[in-house]
Short mmCIF file of C-alpha atoms in Angstrom, two decimals:
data_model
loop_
_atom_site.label_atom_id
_atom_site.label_comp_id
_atom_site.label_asym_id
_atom_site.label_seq_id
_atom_site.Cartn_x
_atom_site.Cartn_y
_atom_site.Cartn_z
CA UNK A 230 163.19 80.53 107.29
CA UNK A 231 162.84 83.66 109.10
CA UNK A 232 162.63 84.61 112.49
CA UNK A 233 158.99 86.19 113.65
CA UNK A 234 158.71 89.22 116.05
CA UNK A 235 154.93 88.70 117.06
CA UNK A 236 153.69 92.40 116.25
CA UNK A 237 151.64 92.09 119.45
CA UNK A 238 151.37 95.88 121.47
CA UNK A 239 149.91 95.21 124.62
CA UNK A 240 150.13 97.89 126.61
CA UNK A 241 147.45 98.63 129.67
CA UNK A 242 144.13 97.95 127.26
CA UNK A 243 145.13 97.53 124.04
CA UNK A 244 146.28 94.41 121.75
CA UNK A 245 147.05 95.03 118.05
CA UNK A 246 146.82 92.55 114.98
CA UNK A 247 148.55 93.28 112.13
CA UNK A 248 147.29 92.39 108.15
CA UNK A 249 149.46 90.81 105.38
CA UNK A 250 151.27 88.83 107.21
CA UNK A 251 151.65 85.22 105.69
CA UNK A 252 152.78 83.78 109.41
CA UNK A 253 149.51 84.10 110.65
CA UNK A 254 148.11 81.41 108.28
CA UNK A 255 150.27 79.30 110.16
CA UNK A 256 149.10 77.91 113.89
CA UNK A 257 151.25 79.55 117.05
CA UNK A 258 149.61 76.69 120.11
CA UNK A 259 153.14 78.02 122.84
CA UNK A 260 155.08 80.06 124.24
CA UNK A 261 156.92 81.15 121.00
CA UNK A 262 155.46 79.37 118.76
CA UNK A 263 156.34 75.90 117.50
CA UNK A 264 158.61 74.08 119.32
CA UNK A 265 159.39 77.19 121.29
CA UNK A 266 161.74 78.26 118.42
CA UNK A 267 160.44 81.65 117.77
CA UNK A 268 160.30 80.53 114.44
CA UNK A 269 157.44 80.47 111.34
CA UNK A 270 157.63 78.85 108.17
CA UNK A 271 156.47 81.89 106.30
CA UNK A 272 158.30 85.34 105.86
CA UNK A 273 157.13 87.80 108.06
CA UNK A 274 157.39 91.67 107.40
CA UNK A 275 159.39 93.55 110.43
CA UNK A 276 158.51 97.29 109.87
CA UNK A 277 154.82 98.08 110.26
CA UNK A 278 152.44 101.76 109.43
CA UNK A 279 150.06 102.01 111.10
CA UNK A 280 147.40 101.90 108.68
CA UNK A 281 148.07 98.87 108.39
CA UNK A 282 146.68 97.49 111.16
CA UNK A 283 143.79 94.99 110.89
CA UNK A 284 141.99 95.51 113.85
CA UNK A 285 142.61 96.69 117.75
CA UNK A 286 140.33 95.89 120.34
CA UNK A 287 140.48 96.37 124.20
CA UNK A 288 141.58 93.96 127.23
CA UNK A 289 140.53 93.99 130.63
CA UNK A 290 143.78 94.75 132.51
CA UNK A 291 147.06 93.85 131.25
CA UNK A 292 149.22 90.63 130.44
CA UNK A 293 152.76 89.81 129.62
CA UNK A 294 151.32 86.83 128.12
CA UNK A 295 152.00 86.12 123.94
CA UNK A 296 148.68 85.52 121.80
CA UNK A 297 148.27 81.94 120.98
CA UNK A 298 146.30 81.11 117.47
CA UNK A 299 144.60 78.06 116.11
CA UNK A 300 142.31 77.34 113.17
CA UNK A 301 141.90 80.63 113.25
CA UNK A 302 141.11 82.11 116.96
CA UNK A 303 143.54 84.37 118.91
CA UNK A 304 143.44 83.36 123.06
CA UNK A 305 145.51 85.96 124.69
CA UNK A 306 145.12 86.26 128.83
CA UNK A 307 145.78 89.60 131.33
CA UNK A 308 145.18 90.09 134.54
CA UNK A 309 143.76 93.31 136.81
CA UNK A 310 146.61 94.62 138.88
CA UNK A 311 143.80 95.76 141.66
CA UNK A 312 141.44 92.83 142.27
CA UNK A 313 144.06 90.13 140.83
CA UNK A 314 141.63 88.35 138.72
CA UNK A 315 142.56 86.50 135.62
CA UNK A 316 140.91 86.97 131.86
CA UNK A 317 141.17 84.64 128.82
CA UNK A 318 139.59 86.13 125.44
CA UNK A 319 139.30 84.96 122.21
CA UNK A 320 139.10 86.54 119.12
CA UNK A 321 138.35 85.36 115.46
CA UNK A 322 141.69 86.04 113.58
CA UNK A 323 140.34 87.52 110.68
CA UNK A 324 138.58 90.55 111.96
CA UNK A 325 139.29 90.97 115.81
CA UNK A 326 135.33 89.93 116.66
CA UNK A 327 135.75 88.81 119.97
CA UNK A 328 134.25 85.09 120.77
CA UNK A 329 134.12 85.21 124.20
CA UNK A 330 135.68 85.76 127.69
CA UNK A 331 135.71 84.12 130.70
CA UNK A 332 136.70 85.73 133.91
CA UNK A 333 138.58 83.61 137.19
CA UNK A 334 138.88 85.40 140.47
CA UNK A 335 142.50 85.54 141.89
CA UNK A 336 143.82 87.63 144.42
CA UNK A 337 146.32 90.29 144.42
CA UNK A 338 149.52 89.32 145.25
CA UNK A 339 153.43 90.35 145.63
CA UNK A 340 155.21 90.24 142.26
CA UNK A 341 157.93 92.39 140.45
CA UNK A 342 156.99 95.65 139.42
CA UNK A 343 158.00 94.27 135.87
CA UNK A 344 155.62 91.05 136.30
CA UNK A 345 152.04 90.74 135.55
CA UNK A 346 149.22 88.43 136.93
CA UNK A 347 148.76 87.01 133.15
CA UNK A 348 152.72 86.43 132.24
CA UNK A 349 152.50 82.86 131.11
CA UNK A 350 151.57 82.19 128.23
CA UNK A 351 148.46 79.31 126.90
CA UNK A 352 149.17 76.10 125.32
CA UNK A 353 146.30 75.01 122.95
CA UNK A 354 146.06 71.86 120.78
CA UNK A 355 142.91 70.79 118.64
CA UNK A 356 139.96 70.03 121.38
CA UNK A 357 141.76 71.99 124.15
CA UNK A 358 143.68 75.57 125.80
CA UNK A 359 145.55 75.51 128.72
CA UNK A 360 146.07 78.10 130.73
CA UNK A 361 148.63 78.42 134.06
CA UNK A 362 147.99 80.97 137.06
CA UNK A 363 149.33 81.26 140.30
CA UNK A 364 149.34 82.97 143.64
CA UNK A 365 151.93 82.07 146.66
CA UNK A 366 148.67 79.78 147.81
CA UNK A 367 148.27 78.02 144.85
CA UNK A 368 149.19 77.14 140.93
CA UNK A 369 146.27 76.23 138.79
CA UNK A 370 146.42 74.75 135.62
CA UNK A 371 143.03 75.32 133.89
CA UNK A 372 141.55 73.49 130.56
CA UNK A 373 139.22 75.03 128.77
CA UNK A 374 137.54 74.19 125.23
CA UNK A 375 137.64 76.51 122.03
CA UNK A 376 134.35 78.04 122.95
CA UNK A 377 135.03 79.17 126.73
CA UNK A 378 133.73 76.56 128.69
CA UNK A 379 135.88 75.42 131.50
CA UNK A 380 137.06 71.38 131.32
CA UNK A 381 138.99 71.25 134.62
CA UNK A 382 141.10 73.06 136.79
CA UNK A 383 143.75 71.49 138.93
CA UNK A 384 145.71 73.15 141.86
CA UNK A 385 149.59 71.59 141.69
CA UNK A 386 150.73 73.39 144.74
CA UNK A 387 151.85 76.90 146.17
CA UNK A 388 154.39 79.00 144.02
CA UNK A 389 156.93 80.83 146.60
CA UNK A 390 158.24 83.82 144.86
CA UNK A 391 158.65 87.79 145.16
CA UNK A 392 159.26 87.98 141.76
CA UNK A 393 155.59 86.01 140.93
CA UNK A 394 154.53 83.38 138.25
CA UNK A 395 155.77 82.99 134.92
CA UNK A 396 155.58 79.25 133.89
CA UNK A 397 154.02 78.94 130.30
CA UNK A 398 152.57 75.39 130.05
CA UNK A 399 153.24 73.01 126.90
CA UNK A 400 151.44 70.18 125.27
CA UNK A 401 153.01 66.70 124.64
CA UNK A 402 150.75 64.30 123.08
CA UNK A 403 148.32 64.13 125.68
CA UNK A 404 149.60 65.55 128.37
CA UNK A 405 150.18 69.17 129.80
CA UNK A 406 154.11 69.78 130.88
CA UNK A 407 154.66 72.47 133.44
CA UNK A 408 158.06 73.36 135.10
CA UNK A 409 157.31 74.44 138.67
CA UNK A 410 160.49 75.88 140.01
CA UNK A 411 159.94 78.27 142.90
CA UNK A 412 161.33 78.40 146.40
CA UNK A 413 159.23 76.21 147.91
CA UNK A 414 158.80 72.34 146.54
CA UNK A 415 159.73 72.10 143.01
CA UNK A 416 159.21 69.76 140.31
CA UNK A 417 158.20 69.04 137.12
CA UNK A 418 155.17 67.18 136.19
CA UNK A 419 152.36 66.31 133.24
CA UNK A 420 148.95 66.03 133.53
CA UNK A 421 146.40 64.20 131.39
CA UNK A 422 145.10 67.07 128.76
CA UNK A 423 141.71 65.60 128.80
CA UNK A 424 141.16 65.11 132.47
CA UNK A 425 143.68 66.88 134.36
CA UNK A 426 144.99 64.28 135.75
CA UNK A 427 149.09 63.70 137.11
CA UNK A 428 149.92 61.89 135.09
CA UNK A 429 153.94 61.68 136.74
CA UNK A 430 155.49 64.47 138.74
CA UNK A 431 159.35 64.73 139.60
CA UNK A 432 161.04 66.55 142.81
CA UNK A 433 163.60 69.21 142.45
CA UNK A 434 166.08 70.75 144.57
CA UNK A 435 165.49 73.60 142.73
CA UNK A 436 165.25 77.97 143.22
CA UNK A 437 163.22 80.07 141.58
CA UNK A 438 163.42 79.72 137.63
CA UNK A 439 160.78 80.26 134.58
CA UNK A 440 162.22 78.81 131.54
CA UNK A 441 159.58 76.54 129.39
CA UNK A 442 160.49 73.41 127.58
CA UNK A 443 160.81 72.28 124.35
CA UNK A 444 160.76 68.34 122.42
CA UNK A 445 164.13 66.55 121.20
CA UNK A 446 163.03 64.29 119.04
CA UNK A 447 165.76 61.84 117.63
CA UNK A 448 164.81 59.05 115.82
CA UNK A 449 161.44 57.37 117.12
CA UNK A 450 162.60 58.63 120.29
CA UNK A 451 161.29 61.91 122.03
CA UNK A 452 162.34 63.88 125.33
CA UNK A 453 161.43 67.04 127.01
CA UNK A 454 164.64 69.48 127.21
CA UNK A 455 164.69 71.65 130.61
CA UNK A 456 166.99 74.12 132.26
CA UNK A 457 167.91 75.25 135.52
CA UNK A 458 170.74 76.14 138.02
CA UNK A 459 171.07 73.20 140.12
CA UNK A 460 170.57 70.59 137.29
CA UNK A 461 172.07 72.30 134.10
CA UNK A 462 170.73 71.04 130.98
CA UNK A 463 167.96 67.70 130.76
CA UNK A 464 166.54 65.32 128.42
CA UNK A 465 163.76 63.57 130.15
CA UNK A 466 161.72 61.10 128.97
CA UNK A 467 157.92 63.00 128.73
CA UNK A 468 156.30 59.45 129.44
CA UNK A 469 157.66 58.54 132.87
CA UNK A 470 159.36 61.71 133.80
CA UNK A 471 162.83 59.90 134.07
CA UNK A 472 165.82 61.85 133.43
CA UNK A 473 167.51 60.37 130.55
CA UNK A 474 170.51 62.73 130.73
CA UNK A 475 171.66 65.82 132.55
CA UNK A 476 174.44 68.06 131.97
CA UNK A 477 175.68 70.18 134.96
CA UNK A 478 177.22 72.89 133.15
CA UNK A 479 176.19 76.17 134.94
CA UNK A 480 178.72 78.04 137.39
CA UNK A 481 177.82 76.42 141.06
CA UNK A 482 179.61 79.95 142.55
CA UNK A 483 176.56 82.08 142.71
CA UNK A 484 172.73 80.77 142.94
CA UNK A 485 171.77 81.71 139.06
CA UNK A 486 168.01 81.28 137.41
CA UNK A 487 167.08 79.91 134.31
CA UNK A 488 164.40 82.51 132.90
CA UNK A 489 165.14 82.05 129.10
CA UNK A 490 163.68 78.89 127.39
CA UNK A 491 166.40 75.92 125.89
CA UNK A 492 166.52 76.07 122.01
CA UNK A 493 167.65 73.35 119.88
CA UNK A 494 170.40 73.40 117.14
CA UNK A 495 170.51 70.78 114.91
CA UNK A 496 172.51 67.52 117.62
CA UNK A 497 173.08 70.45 120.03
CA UNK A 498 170.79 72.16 123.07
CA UNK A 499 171.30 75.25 124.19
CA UNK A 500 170.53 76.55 127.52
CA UNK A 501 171.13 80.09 129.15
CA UNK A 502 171.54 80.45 133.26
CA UNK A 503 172.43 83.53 134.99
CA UNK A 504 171.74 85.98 137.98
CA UNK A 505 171.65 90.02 138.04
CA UNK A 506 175.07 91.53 139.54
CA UNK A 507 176.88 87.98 138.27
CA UNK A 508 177.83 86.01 135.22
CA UNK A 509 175.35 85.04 133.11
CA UNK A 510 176.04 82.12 130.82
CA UNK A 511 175.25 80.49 127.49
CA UNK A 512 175.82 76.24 127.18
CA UNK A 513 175.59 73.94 124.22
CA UNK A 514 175.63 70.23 124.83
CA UNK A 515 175.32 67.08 122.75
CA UNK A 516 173.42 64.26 124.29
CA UNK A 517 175.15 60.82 123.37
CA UNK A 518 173.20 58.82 120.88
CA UNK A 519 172.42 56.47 124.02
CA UNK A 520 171.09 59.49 125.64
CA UNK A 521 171.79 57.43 129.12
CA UNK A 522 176.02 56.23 128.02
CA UNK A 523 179.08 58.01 129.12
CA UNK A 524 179.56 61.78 128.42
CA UNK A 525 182.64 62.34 125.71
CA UNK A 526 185.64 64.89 125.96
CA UNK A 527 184.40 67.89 127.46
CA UNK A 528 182.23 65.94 129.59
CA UNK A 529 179.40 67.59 130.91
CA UNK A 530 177.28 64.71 132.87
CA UNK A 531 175.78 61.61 132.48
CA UNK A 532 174.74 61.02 128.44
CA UNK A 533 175.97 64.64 127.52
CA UNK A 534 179.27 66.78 125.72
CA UNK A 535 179.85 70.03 126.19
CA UNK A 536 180.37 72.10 123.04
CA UNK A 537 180.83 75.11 123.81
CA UNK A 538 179.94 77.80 126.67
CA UNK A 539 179.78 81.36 126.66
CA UNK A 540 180.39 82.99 129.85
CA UNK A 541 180.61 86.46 129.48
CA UNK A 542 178.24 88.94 127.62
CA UNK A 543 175.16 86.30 127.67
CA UNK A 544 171.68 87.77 127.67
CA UNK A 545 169.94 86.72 131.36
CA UNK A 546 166.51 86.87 129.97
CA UNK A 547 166.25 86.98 126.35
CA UNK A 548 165.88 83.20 124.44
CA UNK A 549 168.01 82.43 121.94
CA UNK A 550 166.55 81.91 117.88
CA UNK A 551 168.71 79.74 116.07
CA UNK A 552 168.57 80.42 112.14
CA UNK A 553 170.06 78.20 109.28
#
């Protein structure tokens, strides 16, 4: 297995595609792919000419955003710095033909100078895309089919942050997950994919962080893995929204953000915390079997062992990729 570098170039109007590549036979539906690994089950080349290159086509404003594919359509979102509003395209994967667009008005808000309007990135799944957008007024998670046409649209709430939006939604069964951590009311919560719908929602005390999710799945037995400051690492159960486990294992000295996603190592999760001008901070935990039982030697909270921890020289906004 080999890791995948999305050869995706989006600079102020342009995304590029590249040909030959066996990993885009495969489906990409999240924020780095599968699982939120970063990983594809096919090699994929990492040097590039550019003749090469499939096909290039144009966006309307720009987007930190990754391309999503499935059954063969690219969605990819940006954003207009000027008049804030939001795009979603799609594109047919084989030749760059673009499907359609649809267009939501937004407006212009504070953000880093770094940030974009279209940073998260879409979830899609077989009847469905999902896409997340946000102003200090509002967060709306929007549906829409695989031809354009808008399904629902749900506001969860303001998002307080200079810094803006950057929560990439996931799909779980039939529900959408989203991780809204800002500094205003945080929680986590899942709607109903088909009708928008809460489905459960959690309360935080939580700061600002932008990490995305990912599925432990032991056994017959399945639980969303989060990260932040205040709660270290989580299993929770995706169908209630019950914390099955939590391991506190981030420095409690200096407020920190999670902005890197958790990664999964074979028994172990790993989760990265850390704050410009401070430590950052790498931690690998193994839940108990129980998931809910007493933590073991290097104890780590309720259901959880810390492995190991690195504390110096850890990446604050980079995700891990675990190989082998």
């Amino acid at each position: 297995m080999q890791t995948v570098n999305w050869p995706r170039v989006l600079g102020v109007f342009s995304l590029l595609l590249f040909a030959s590549s066996g990993a885009f036979a495969e489906d990409w539906p999240r924020f780095r792919g599968p699982n939120g690994a970063g990983l594809a089950p096919t090699s994929a080349r990492t040097e590039w000419q550019a003749t090469e290159i499939a096909w290039q086509t144009s966006l309307p404003g720009i987007g930190h955003s990754s391309p999503v594919v499935f059954a063969g359509r690219v969605f990819v979102t940006s954003g207009d710095e000027e008049s804030g509003s939001r795009f979603v395209n799609a594109y047919r994967l084989s030749d760059g033909h673009r499907l359609w667009e649809r267009k939501f008005a937004a407006t212009g808000h504070r953000k880093h100078k770094l940030n974009s309007f279209a940073s998260p990135t879409p979830a899609v799944d077989s009847e469905r895309m999902y896409v997340a957008w946000a102003t200090p007024e509002q967060s709306l998670i929007t549906a829409l089919d695989h031809d354009g046409q808008q399904l629902w649209q749900v506001d969860v709430g303001e998002f307080k942050s200079g810094h803006g939006f950057g929560v990439s939604p996931i799909v779980v069964d039939d529900m959408v997950v989203v991780a809204l951590e800002h500094q205003g009311d945080s929680r986590w919560l899942a709607l109903d994919s088909k009708t928008g719908e809460i489905r459960w929602q959690r309360p935080l005390k939580s700061s600002l962080h932008y990490a995305t999710p990912c599925v432990r799945t032991t056994g017959d037995r399945r639980e969303l893995i989060f990260t932040n400051w205040e709660q270290g690492i989580s299993g929770v159960d995706p169908r209630t929204g019950e914390v099955n486990w939590a391991a506190d294992v981030f420095d409690k000295q200096h407020i920190e953000s999670s902005i890197s996603s958790p990664v999964l190592s074979g028994d172990l999760v790993i989760g990265v915390c850390g704050w410009l001008g401070h430590q950052n901070e790498v931690a690998a935990v193994r839940p108990s079997a129980a998931g809910n039982g007493a933590a073991g030697d290097g104890a780590a909270g309720d259901g959880a062992e810390l492995v190991w921890k690195l504390e110096r020289g850890a990446p604050l906004c980079v995700t891990p990729i675990v190989v082998g």
